[in-house]
mmCIF file of C-alpha atoms in Angstrom:
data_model
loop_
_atom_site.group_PDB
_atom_site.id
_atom_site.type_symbol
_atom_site.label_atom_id
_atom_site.label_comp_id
_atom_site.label_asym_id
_atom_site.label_seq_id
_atom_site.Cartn_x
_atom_site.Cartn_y
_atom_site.Cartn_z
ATOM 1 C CA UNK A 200 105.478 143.069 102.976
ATOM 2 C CA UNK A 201 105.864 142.964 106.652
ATOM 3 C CA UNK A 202 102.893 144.455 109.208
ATOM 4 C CA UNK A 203 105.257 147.013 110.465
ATOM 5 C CA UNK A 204 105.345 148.565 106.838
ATOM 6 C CA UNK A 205 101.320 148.086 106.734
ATOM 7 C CA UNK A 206 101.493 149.834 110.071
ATOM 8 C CA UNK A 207 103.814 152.437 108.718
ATOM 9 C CA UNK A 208 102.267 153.348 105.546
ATOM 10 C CA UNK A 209 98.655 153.630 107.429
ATOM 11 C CA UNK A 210 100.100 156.191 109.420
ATOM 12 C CA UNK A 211 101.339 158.101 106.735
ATOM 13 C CA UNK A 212 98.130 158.162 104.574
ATOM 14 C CA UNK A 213 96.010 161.471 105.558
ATOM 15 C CA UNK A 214 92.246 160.474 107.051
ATOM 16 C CA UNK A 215 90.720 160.852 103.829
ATOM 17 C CA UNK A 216 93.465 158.362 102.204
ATOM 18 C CA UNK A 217 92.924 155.861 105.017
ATOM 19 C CA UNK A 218 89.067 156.205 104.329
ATOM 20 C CA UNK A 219 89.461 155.249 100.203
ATOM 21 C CA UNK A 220 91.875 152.781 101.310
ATOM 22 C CA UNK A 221 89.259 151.161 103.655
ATOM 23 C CA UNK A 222 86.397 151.259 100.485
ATOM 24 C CA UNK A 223 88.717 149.987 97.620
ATOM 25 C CA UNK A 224 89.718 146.712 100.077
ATOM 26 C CA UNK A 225 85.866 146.565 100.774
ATOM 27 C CA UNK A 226 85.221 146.624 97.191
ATOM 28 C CA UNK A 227 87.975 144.236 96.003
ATOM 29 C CA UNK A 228 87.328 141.436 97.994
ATOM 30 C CA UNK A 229 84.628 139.379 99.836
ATOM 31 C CA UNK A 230 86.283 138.602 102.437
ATOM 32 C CA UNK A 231 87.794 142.191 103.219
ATOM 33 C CA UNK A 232 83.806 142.965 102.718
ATOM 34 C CA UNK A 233 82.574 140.360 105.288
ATOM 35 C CA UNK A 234 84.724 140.878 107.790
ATOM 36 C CA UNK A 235 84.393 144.658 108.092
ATOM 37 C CA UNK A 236 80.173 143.975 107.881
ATOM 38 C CA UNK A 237 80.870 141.317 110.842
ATOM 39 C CA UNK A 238 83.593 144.237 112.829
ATOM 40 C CA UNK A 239 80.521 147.241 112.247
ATOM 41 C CA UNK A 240 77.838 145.083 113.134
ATOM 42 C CA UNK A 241 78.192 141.643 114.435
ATOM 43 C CA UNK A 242 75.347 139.141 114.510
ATOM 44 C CA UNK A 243 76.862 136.282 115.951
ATOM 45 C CA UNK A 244 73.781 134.161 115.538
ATOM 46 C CA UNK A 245 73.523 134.820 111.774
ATOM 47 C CA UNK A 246 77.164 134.238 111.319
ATOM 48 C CA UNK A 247 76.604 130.743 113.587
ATOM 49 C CA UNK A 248 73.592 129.643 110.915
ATOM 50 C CA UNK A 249 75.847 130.261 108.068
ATOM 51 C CA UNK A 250 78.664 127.769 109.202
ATOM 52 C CA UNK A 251 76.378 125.460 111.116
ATOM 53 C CA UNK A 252 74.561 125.307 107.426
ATOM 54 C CA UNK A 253 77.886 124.817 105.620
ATOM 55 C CA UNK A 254 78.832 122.062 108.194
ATOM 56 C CA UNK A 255 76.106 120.031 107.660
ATOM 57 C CA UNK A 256 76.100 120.161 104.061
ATOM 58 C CA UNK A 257 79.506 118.702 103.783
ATOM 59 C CA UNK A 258 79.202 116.139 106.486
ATOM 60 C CA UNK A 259 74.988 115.088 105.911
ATOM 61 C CA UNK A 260 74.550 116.611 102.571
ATOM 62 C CA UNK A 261 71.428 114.504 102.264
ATOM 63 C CA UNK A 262 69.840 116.107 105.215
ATOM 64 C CA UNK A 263 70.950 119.725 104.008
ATOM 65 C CA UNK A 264 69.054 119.135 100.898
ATOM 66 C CA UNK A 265 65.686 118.246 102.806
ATOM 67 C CA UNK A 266 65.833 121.408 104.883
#
């Protein structure tokens, strides 16, 4: 499926379709979740933390075990 048929079929959908749309992707899948949290409310310095932690544990996991 293309994004012009996403496009198209968004604009078909009445509010309250778009709205149960919106919940069922939240609900399916953490990503979909995550990235709408981040798009409401971003906290870039959380967000930072999280893949500064990640980094370190795959490149010093020794250190991210101490901490």
């Amino acid at each position: 499926m293309s994004k012009s048929e996403v496009k198209n079929y968004i604009k078909s959908l009445e509010r309250s379709s778009l709205e149960e749309l919106v919940m069922d992707l939240y609900s399916a899948r953490k990503e979909a979740k995550e990235y709408l949290e981040y798009v409401i409310k971003p906290d870039d310095n959380a967000k930072l933390e999280e893949y500064r932690k990640i980094i370190t544990n795959e490149f010093f996991p020794a250190v991210a075990m101490q901490n």
